[in-house]
Amino acid sequence: MKKFDPSTSIHDYLVFGEFGDVNPSVTDSSTFTFINPQRMEDLFDHEIEGCFLYSRHWNPINKYLSNALARLEDSESAQVTASGMGAISSTILDICSTGDEIISGRTIYGGTYAFFKNFLPRFGIKVTFVDLQNLKAIENAITDKTKIIYGESISNPLLEVTDIPAISIIAKKKKIKLVIDNTFSPMIISPIRLGADIVIHSMTKFINGTSDCVAGCICSTHDFIASLTDINSGATMLLGPVLDSYRAASILKNLHSLHIRMKKHSENALFLATEFEKLGIKVFYPGLRSNKNFDLINSIMNEGFGYGGMMAIDAGSYEKASALMTRMQEEKVGYLAVSLGYFKTLFSSPGHSTSSEIPEEEQKSMGLSEGLVRFSIGLDNDITIAFERIKKCLKEINLI
Ligand SMILES: *Cc1c(COP(=O)(O)O)cnc(C)c1O
């Protein structure tokens, strides 16, 4: 485990508003004035610190939030986007052209999977899905056209931990970019420090944490962010997934409590995972000693934020999973809803969405069952109350 270096954390980062406001002013402008035409021409040519042109390109509040996210991920630079998918699609389309190839983990977020499988082939970009737990399979899939290896630090829905240091060695040898979606584990895992080139977040989830908006970000080198925002050729500039200023301001304020929230999500999830395991339920949680990735996550994670708030259990069949989720909602354990990182516990059944495209035999070998229930554990002050309620539901449908 690594100590989180406070000199790079957002808590060692001071910004002031126009009048010394502790929260920087919200940018309420789409366009910006110039002192003379020459200065405007200069900005078209190259970025000028503190000088803004048009809000689809940059504006002050989006810059403040981006800088804070760069501190969070210890990257040179960052850019915020209107959604996690906006961050993912812009990153891929900035790097890849027709004829290029991507190697991706086979269990990834449903929207990313659909973008890779159904959308990118229209542009002649080929994606090969592999088991990222199998380093040999990654090496074997590399061709001279491979531009990106893509994975999630903790994957959806089985919570497999990606060996970022080992995969980054493979990627660097072949000059391939390693792109990591860190949505499930902000603060907990720092992919850039472990060798990733680009980190993506759906800020819709833990980073914002209030389930009131959709947003994303891309953290990487100055060069890559400059490429994305290039006025004449950049993917975010030209595809236009710009985050609204008012949202950027509210996300920045929520970011300030991220470390406390992550600790509590993790503490509650570890408690429930441990208790479920004792009851004989099949649990997927990387913080359990019995988990296949327990040693790996301990070797790469930052100290003090736990193993994350995401967990899955196997209810055996889709019917049992549905009954369990219905009863848990009635018992006020939380909400039957997709998404994650909310103060309330959320649960859904991934077996009928993302993973349905994976051949049945393969699903079985991966441990992906139709009865899987994925949880985003909430910030309950006393998680034992939720545990007693869940236990009651499990008993009623004869799972314990
Ligand atoms: C939700 C999610 C996304 C997509 O983000 P949006 O903000 O919904 O566009 C990408 N990756 C992961 C892991 C997610 O959970």
Short mmCIF file of C-alpha atoms and ligand atoms in Angstrom, two decimals:
data_model
loop_
_atom_site.label_atom_id
_atom_site.label_comp_id
_atom_site.label_asym_id
_atom_site.label_seq_id
_atom_site.Cartn_x
_atom_site.Cartn_y
_atom_site.Cartn_z
CA MET A 1 0.00 0.00 0.00
CA LYS A 2 1.16 3.50 -0.80
CA LYS A 3 0.81 6.68 1.23
CA PHE A 4 -1.29 9.25 -0.62
CA ASP A 5 1.14 12.11 -1.23
CA PRO A 6 -0.55 15.23 0.23
CA SER A 7 1.69 17.61 -1.70
CA THR A 8 -0.19 16.61 -4.85
CA SER A 9 -3.63 16.33 -3.27
CA ILE A 10 -6.44 18.79 -3.85
CA HIS A 11 -6.18 19.84 -0.21
CA ASP A 12 -2.84 21.45 -0.85
CA TYR A 13 -4.28 23.47 -3.69
CA LEU A 14 -5.62 26.98 -3.17
CA VAL A 15 -7.72 28.90 -5.63
CA PHE A 16 -9.49 32.19 -5.03
CA GLY A 17 -12.41 33.83 -6.73
CA GLU A 18 -12.31 37.33 -8.16
CA PHE A 19 -12.87 38.91 -4.72
CA GLY A 20 -11.05 36.35 -2.63
CA ASP A 21 -14.17 34.15 -2.58
CA VAL A 22 -13.25 30.70 -1.22
CA ASN A 23 -15.19 29.17 -4.10
CA PRO A 24 -14.04 30.51 -7.46
CA SER A 25 -16.61 32.53 -9.39
CA VAL A 26 -18.83 30.70 -11.87
CA THR A 27 -18.06 31.60 -15.46
CA ASP A 28 -21.31 32.99 -16.82
CA SER A 29 -20.07 33.64 -20.37
CA SER A 30 -19.84 31.67 -23.58
CA THR A 31 -17.42 34.15 -25.13
CA PHE A 32 -14.57 36.40 -23.96
CA THR A 33 -13.26 39.82 -25.00
CA PHE A 34 -9.80 40.60 -26.40
CA ILE A 35 -7.82 43.79 -26.03
CA ASN A 36 -6.95 43.72 -29.76
CA PRO A 37 -7.24 41.44 -32.82
CA GLN A 38 -3.58 40.40 -32.63
CA ARG A 39 -4.09 38.85 -29.19
CA MET A 40 -7.05 36.85 -30.55
CA GLU A 41 -4.91 35.62 -33.44
CA ASP A 42 -2.18 34.59 -30.99
CA LEU A 43 -4.65 32.49 -29.00
CA PHE A 44 -5.78 30.64 -32.14
CA ASP A 45 -2.13 29.77 -32.62
CA HIS A 46 -1.24 28.61 -29.11
CA GLU A 47 -2.69 28.50 -25.60
CA ILE A 48 -2.05 31.60 -23.47
CA GLU A 49 -2.21 31.16 -19.68
CA GLY A 50 -5.21 33.01 -18.21
CA CYS A 51 -6.58 33.98 -21.61
CA PHE A 52 -9.92 32.59 -22.84
CA LEU A 53 -11.64 32.54 -26.23
CA TYR A 54 -14.88 30.58 -26.18
CA SER A 55 -16.39 28.25 -23.58
CA ARG A 56 -16.40 25.13 -25.76
CA HIS A 57 -12.63 25.48 -25.78
CA TRP A 58 -11.96 26.56 -22.16
CA ASN A 59 -13.43 28.78 -19.49
CA PRO A 60 -12.09 29.69 -16.03
CA ILE A 61 -14.33 27.48 -13.87
CA ASN A 62 -13.80 24.41 -16.08
CA LYS A 63 -10.08 25.11 -15.83
CA TYR A 64 -10.27 25.26 -12.00
CA LEU A 65 -12.11 21.94 -11.85
CA SER A 66 -9.74 20.39 -14.40
CA ASN A 67 -6.70 21.52 -12.41
CA ALA A 68 -8.16 20.03 -9.23
CA LEU A 69 -8.71 16.70 -11.05
CA ALA A 70 -5.15 16.76 -12.35
CA ARG A 71 -4.04 17.11 -8.71
CA LEU A 72 -6.31 14.23 -7.71
CA GLU A 73 -4.83 11.92 -10.35
CA ASP A 74 -1.29 13.39 -10.21
CA SER A 75 -1.37 14.07 -13.95
CA GLU A 76 0.22 17.06 -15.67
CA SER A 77 -3.13 18.24 -16.98
CA ALA A 78 -6.84 17.38 -17.29
CA GLN A 79 -10.02 18.34 -19.09
CA VAL A 80 -13.60 18.08 -17.88
CA THR A 81 -16.36 16.88 -20.21
CA ALA A 82 -20.16 16.77 -20.27
CA SER A 83 -20.24 13.01 -19.53
CA GLY A 84 -18.04 9.99 -18.93
CA MET A 85 -18.91 8.74 -22.43
CA GLY A 86 -17.90 12.15 -23.81
CA ALA A 87 -14.50 11.66 -22.17
CA ILE A 88 -14.14 8.09 -23.46
CA SER A 89 -15.29 8.71 -27.05
CA SER A 90 -13.19 11.89 -27.40
CA THR A 91 -10.08 10.16 -26.07
CA ILE A 92 -10.47 7.19 -28.42
CA LEU A 93 -11.24 9.32 -31.49
CA ASP A 94 -8.33 11.68 -30.76
CA ILE A 95 -5.87 8.77 -30.77
CA CYS A 96 -7.29 6.33 -33.33
CA SER A 97 -7.81 6.61 -37.08
CA THR A 98 -9.26 4.18 -39.61
CA GLY A 99 -7.24 0.94 -39.59
CA ASP A 100 -6.10 1.26 -35.97
CA GLU A 101 -6.80 -1.32 -33.29
CA ILE A 102 -7.68 -1.29 -29.59
CA ILE A 103 -7.28 -4.07 -27.05
CA SER A 104 -9.96 -3.81 -24.37
CA GLY A 105 -10.92 -5.68 -21.23
CA ARG A 106 -13.96 -7.87 -21.92
CA THR A 107 -15.87 -6.85 -18.80
CA ILE A 108 -16.22 -3.08 -19.00
CA TYR A 109 -18.99 -0.52 -18.56
CA GLY A 110 -21.96 -1.24 -20.88
CA GLY A 111 -21.83 2.08 -22.74
CA THR A 112 -18.11 1.71 -23.42
CA TYR A 113 -18.66 -1.87 -24.60
CA ALA A 114 -21.40 -0.76 -26.99
CA PHE A 115 -19.26 2.13 -28.30
CA PHE A 116 -16.35 -0.26 -28.95
CA LYS A 117 -18.42 -3.09 -30.41
CA ASN A 118 -21.14 -1.29 -32.38
CA PHE A 119 -19.91 2.24 -33.11
CA LEU A 120 -16.13 2.17 -33.74
CA PRO A 121 -16.31 -0.48 -36.55
CA ARG A 122 -18.22 2.14 -38.61
CA PHE A 123 -14.97 4.12 -38.67
CA GLY A 124 -12.78 1.09 -39.41
CA ILE A 125 -11.42 0.91 -35.85
CA LYS A 126 -11.20 -2.66 -34.59
CA VAL A 127 -11.50 -3.63 -30.92
CA THR A 128 -10.25 -6.98 -29.61
CA PHE A 129 -11.77 -7.96 -26.26
CA VAL A 130 -9.51 -9.97 -23.95
CA ASP A 131 -9.39 -11.08 -20.32
CA LEU A 132 -7.12 -8.41 -18.78
CA GLN A 133 -6.32 -10.80 -15.91
CA ASN A 134 -4.39 -12.82 -18.50
CA LEU A 135 -1.23 -10.86 -19.42
CA LYS A 136 -0.28 -13.43 -22.09
CA ALA A 137 -3.65 -12.90 -23.81
CA ILE A 138 -2.94 -9.14 -23.95
CA GLU A 139 0.51 -9.69 -25.46
CA ASN A 140 -0.87 -12.14 -28.01
CA ALA A 141 -3.56 -9.67 -29.13
CA ILE A 142 -1.06 -6.87 -29.90
CA THR A 143 -0.45 -6.14 -33.60
CA ASP A 144 1.51 -3.34 -35.27
CA LYS A 145 -1.81 -1.49 -35.57
CA THR A 146 -2.60 -1.50 -31.82
CA LYS A 147 -2.82 2.06 -30.48
CA ILE A 148 -4.58 1.60 -27.13
CA ILE A 149 -4.91 -0.92 -24.32
CA TYR A 150 -8.14 -0.03 -22.49
CA GLY A 151 -9.30 -1.20 -19.07
CA GLU A 152 -11.03 -0.24 -15.83
CA SER A 153 -8.97 -0.12 -12.62
CA ILE A 154 -11.72 -2.09 -10.86
CA SER A 155 -13.93 -3.65 -13.49
CA ASN A 156 -17.65 -3.89 -14.01
CA PRO A 157 -19.47 -6.02 -12.81
CA LEU A 158 -17.16 -8.62 -11.20
CA LEU A 159 -14.90 -6.07 -9.48
CA GLU A 160 -11.75 -7.57 -10.96
CA VAL A 161 -8.64 -5.49 -10.24
CA THR A 162 -6.48 -4.60 -13.25
CA ASP A 163 -2.72 -5.06 -12.83
CA ILE A 164 -1.90 -1.57 -14.15
CA PRO A 165 1.88 -1.74 -13.44
CA ALA A 166 2.28 -5.05 -15.33
CA ILE A 167 0.11 -3.98 -18.28
CA SER A 168 1.89 -0.60 -18.50
CA ILE A 169 5.21 -2.43 -18.98
CA ILE A 170 3.71 -4.35 -21.92
CA ALA A 171 2.19 -1.13 -23.36
CA LYS A 172 5.36 0.96 -23.00
CA LYS A 173 7.49 -1.69 -24.75
CA LYS A 174 5.26 -1.41 -27.83
CA LYS A 175 4.59 2.37 -27.54
CA ILE A 176 0.90 1.71 -27.00
CA LYS A 177 -1.17 4.09 -24.83
CA LEU A 178 -2.66 2.59 -21.67
CA VAL A 179 -6.08 4.17 -20.97
CA ILE A 180 -7.67 3.42 -17.58
CA ASP A 181 -11.23 4.19 -16.52
CA ASN A 182 -10.91 4.90 -12.77
CA THR A 183 -14.60 5.63 -12.10
CA PHE A 184 -14.98 2.90 -9.44
CA SER A 185 -11.88 3.86 -7.44
CA PRO A 186 -11.06 7.58 -7.18
CA MET A 187 -8.49 8.28 -4.37
CA ILE A 188 -8.05 4.49 -3.93
CA ILE A 189 -6.08 3.82 -7.10
CA SER A 190 -3.83 6.35 -8.88
CA PRO A 191 -3.38 4.84 -12.38
CA ILE A 192 -0.98 7.54 -13.70
CA ARG A 193 1.46 6.81 -10.85
CA LEU A 194 1.20 3.13 -11.70
CA GLY A 195 2.13 3.69 -15.36
CA ALA A 196 -1.12 4.53 -17.19
CA ASP A 197 -0.98 7.27 -19.84
CA ILE A 198 -4.57 8.50 -19.63
CA VAL A 199 -7.14 8.28 -16.82
CA ILE A 200 -10.85 8.73 -17.39
CA HIS A 201 -13.66 9.24 -14.89
CA SER A 202 -17.38 9.33 -15.15
CA MET A 203 -17.74 12.13 -12.58
CA THR A 204 -21.46 11.28 -12.56
CA LYS A 205 -20.55 8.63 -9.98
CA PHE A 206 -18.30 8.92 -6.88
CA ILE A 207 -16.51 12.18 -7.76
CA ASN A 208 -19.71 14.23 -7.81
CA GLY A 209 -21.50 11.83 -5.48
CA THR A 210 -24.96 13.39 -5.43
CA SER A 211 -26.56 11.74 -8.52
CA ASP A 212 -27.77 15.14 -9.76
CA CYS A 213 -25.78 15.45 -13.00
CA VAL A 214 -23.78 13.68 -15.71
CA ALA A 215 -20.13 14.66 -16.22
CA GLY A 216 -16.69 13.25 -17.02
CA CYS A 217 -13.00 14.03 -17.19
CA ILE A 218 -9.74 13.07 -18.88
CA CYS A 219 -6.42 13.30 -16.99
CA SER A 220 -3.12 13.01 -18.87
CA THR A 221 -0.02 14.88 -20.09
CA HIS A 222 0.02 18.54 -21.18
CA ASP A 223 0.60 17.28 -24.72
CA PHE A 224 -2.45 15.02 -24.79
CA ILE A 225 -4.82 17.61 -23.29
CA ALA A 226 -3.43 20.19 -25.75
CA SER A 227 -4.14 17.73 -28.57
CA LEU A 228 -7.76 17.23 -27.38
CA THR A 229 -8.34 20.98 -27.15
CA ASP A 230 -6.53 21.96 -30.35
CA ILE A 231 -8.81 24.50 -32.03
CA ASN A 232 -8.37 23.00 -35.50
CA SER A 233 -8.05 19.28 -34.84
CA GLY A 234 -8.84 18.37 -31.20
CA ALA A 235 -11.55 15.81 -30.42
CA THR A 236 -13.13 17.58 -27.44
CA MET A 237 -12.95 20.95 -29.23
CA LEU A 238 -14.60 19.63 -32.39
CA LEU A 239 -16.98 16.97 -31.02
CA GLY A 240 -18.00 19.48 -28.34
CA PRO A 241 -18.83 17.54 -25.12
CA VAL A 242 -18.37 20.69 -23.02
CA LEU A 243 -19.32 20.71 -19.34
CA ASP A 244 -21.69 23.51 -18.29
CA SER A 245 -20.04 26.09 -16.00
CA TYR A 246 -22.68 25.88 -13.28
CA ARG A 247 -22.17 22.12 -13.10
CA ALA A 248 -18.40 22.50 -13.01
CA ALA A 249 -18.80 24.81 -10.00
CA SER A 250 -21.08 22.40 -8.13
CA ILE A 251 -18.86 19.37 -8.88
CA LEU A 252 -15.80 21.26 -7.60
CA LYS A 253 -17.57 21.82 -4.26
CA ASN A 254 -18.55 18.14 -4.01
CA LEU A 255 -14.99 17.08 -4.83
CA HIS A 256 -13.87 18.58 -1.51
CA SER A 257 -15.55 15.78 0.47
CA LEU A 258 -14.56 12.91 -1.85
CA HIS A 259 -11.90 11.47 0.51
CA ILE A 260 -14.36 11.24 3.42
CA ARG A 261 -17.07 9.73 1.27
CA MET A 262 -14.72 7.11 -0.21
CA LYS A 263 -13.64 6.04 3.28
CA LYS A 264 -17.25 5.59 4.39
CA HIS A 265 -18.40 3.82 1.21
CA SER A 266 -15.45 1.43 1.60
CA GLU A 267 -15.96 0.84 5.33
CA ASN A 268 -19.64 -0.02 4.80
CA ALA A 269 -18.95 -2.22 1.76
CA LEU A 270 -16.22 -4.19 3.57
CA PHE A 271 -18.57 -4.78 6.50
CA LEU A 272 -21.39 -6.08 4.28
CA ALA A 273 -19.05 -8.19 2.09
CA THR A 274 -17.54 -9.82 5.19
CA GLU A 275 -20.96 -10.57 6.70
CA PHE A 276 -22.41 -11.90 3.40
CA GLU A 277 -19.43 -14.24 3.05
CA LYS A 278 -20.01 -15.55 6.60
CA LEU A 279 -23.62 -16.32 5.59
CA GLY A 280 -22.31 -18.47 2.72
CA ILE A 281 -23.28 -16.02 -0.06
CA LYS A 282 -20.96 -15.83 -3.08
CA VAL A 283 -19.49 -12.30 -2.86
CA PHE A 284 -17.30 -10.39 -5.29
CA TYR A 285 -15.32 -7.73 -3.38
CA PRO A 286 -11.57 -7.13 -3.77
CA GLY A 287 -11.20 -6.30 -0.07
CA LEU A 288 -11.99 -9.87 1.02
CA ARG A 289 -9.02 -12.08 1.85
CA SER A 290 -10.60 -14.85 -0.22
CA ASN A 291 -10.75 -12.63 -3.36
CA LYS A 292 -8.33 -13.63 -6.14
CA ASN A 293 -7.13 -10.01 -6.47
CA PHE A 294 -6.66 -9.30 -2.72
CA ASP A 295 -2.84 -9.26 -2.85
CA LEU A 296 -2.82 -7.29 -6.11
CA ILE A 297 -5.08 -4.51 -4.85
CA ASN A 298 -3.08 -4.25 -1.61
CA SER A 299 0.10 -3.81 -3.63
CA ILE A 300 -1.26 -0.97 -5.81
CA MET A 301 -3.81 0.92 -3.70
CA ASN A 302 -3.30 4.15 -1.75
CA GLU A 303 -3.50 3.81 2.01
CA GLY A 304 -6.54 5.02 3.93
CA PHE A 305 -9.49 4.89 1.54
CA GLY A 306 -10.40 1.21 1.73
CA TYR A 307 -11.32 -1.13 -1.13
CA GLY A 308 -14.16 0.89 -2.60
CA GLY A 309 -17.95 1.00 -2.40
CA MET A 310 -18.78 -1.44 -5.21
CA MET A 311 -19.68 -5.05 -4.52
CA ALA A 312 -21.57 -7.89 -6.24
CA ILE A 313 -23.28 -11.01 -4.95
CA ASP A 314 -24.58 -14.06 -6.78
CA ALA A 315 -28.25 -14.76 -6.04
CA GLY A 316 -28.16 -17.90 -8.22
CA SER A 317 -30.81 -17.00 -10.79
CA TYR A 318 -32.35 -13.95 -12.41
CA GLU A 319 -35.65 -14.67 -10.63
CA LYS A 320 -33.98 -14.70 -7.20
CA ALA A 321 -31.96 -11.56 -8.03
CA SER A 322 -35.16 -9.76 -9.06
CA ALA A 323 -37.02 -10.88 -5.94
CA LEU A 324 -34.12 -9.81 -3.73
CA MET A 325 -33.86 -6.35 -5.32
CA THR A 326 -37.62 -5.77 -5.12
CA ARG A 327 -37.72 -6.76 -1.45
CA MET A 328 -34.61 -4.70 -0.57
CA GLN A 329 -36.21 -1.59 -2.04
CA GLU A 330 -39.40 -2.25 -0.05
CA GLU A 331 -37.33 -2.67 3.12
CA LYS A 332 -35.63 0.72 2.41
CA VAL A 333 -32.13 -0.74 2.05
CA GLY A 334 -31.73 1.55 -0.97
CA TYR A 335 -32.93 2.04 -4.55
CA LEU A 336 -33.25 -0.35 -7.48
CA ALA A 337 -31.35 1.90 -9.89
CA VAL A 338 -28.31 1.90 -12.15
CA SER A 339 -25.36 4.25 -11.48
CA LEU A 340 -23.21 4.45 -8.36
CA GLY A 341 -21.58 6.66 -5.78
CA TYR A 342 -24.81 7.98 -4.24
CA PHE A 343 -25.33 8.47 -0.48
CA LYS A 344 -28.02 5.76 -0.62
CA THR A 345 -27.24 2.19 -1.56
CA LEU A 346 -28.10 1.44 -5.21
CA PHE A 347 -28.50 -2.04 -6.72
CA SER A 348 -29.11 -3.45 -10.18
CA SER A 349 -28.68 -6.65 -12.15
CA PRO A 350 -25.84 -6.48 -14.70
CA GLY A 351 -26.45 -9.98 -16.11
CA HIS A 352 -29.20 -8.69 -18.37
CA SER A 353 -27.33 -5.71 -19.80
CA THR A 354 -23.58 -5.34 -20.46
CA SER A 355 -22.61 -8.92 -20.22
CA SER A 356 -25.40 -10.38 -22.34
CA GLU A 357 -23.23 -9.92 -25.46
CA ILE A 358 -20.54 -12.21 -24.11
CA PRO A 359 -20.96 -15.86 -25.27
CA GLU A 360 -22.67 -18.00 -22.64
CA GLU A 361 -19.76 -20.44 -22.20
CA GLU A 362 -17.41 -17.53 -21.58
CA GLN A 363 -19.83 -15.92 -19.12
CA LYS A 364 -19.78 -19.15 -17.13
CA SER A 365 -15.98 -19.40 -17.12
CA MET A 366 -15.80 -15.79 -15.90
CA GLY A 367 -18.18 -16.44 -13.01
CA LEU A 368 -20.73 -14.12 -14.56
CA SER A 369 -24.11 -15.45 -13.52
CA GLU A 370 -27.61 -14.29 -14.44
CA GLY A 371 -28.26 -13.93 -10.74
CA LEU A 372 -25.59 -11.32 -10.15
CA VAL A 373 -26.69 -8.28 -8.13
CA ARG A 374 -24.35 -5.28 -8.20
CA PHE A 375 -24.34 -2.91 -5.23
CA SER A 376 -23.06 0.62 -4.81
CA ILE A 377 -22.97 0.77 -1.02
CA GLY A 378 -24.21 4.01 0.55
CA LEU A 379 -22.95 6.29 3.29
CA ASP A 380 -25.20 4.79 6.04
CA ASN A 381 -24.08 5.97 9.47
CA ASP A 382 -24.96 2.56 10.96
CA ILE A 383 -24.59 -0.09 8.26
CA THR A 384 -25.69 -2.88 10.64
CA ILE A 385 -29.29 -1.65 10.20
CA ALA A 386 -29.05 -2.16 6.42
CA PHE A 387 -27.41 -5.56 7.03
CA GLU A 388 -30.30 -6.76 9.24
CA ARG A 389 -32.80 -5.63 6.58
CA ILE A 390 -30.90 -7.39 3.78
CA LYS A 391 -30.63 -10.54 5.92
CA LYS A 392 -34.40 -10.54 6.33
CA CYS A 393 -34.84 -10.32 2.53
CA LEU A 394 -32.27 -13.09 1.92
CA LYS A 395 -34.11 -15.38 4.36
CA GLU A 396 -37.50 -14.71 2.76
CA ILE A 397 -36.30 -15.87 -0.66
CA ASN A 398 -34.40 -18.83 0.83
CA LEU A 399 -30.93 -17.61 -0.04
CA ILE A 400 -29.74 -18.20 3.54
C1 LIG B 1 -21.17 5.45 -15.78
C2 LIG B 1 -19.86 4.98 -16.30
C3 LIG B 1 -19.34 5.46 -17.51
C4 LIG B 1 -20.10 6.42 -18.40
O1 LIG B 1 -20.23 7.67 -17.81
P1 LIG B 1 -21.46 8.69 -18.09
O2 LIG B 1 -21.13 9.81 -17.17
O3 LIG B 1 -22.72 7.98 -17.77
O4 LIG B 1 -21.37 9.08 -19.53
C5 LIG B 1 -18.10 5.00 -17.90
N1 LIG B 1 -17.41 4.11 -17.16
C6 LIG B 1 -17.88 3.62 -16.00
C7 LIG B 1 -17.07 2.63 -15.24
C8 LIG B 1 -19.12 4.02 -15.53
O5 LIG B 1 -19.60 3.51 -14.39
#
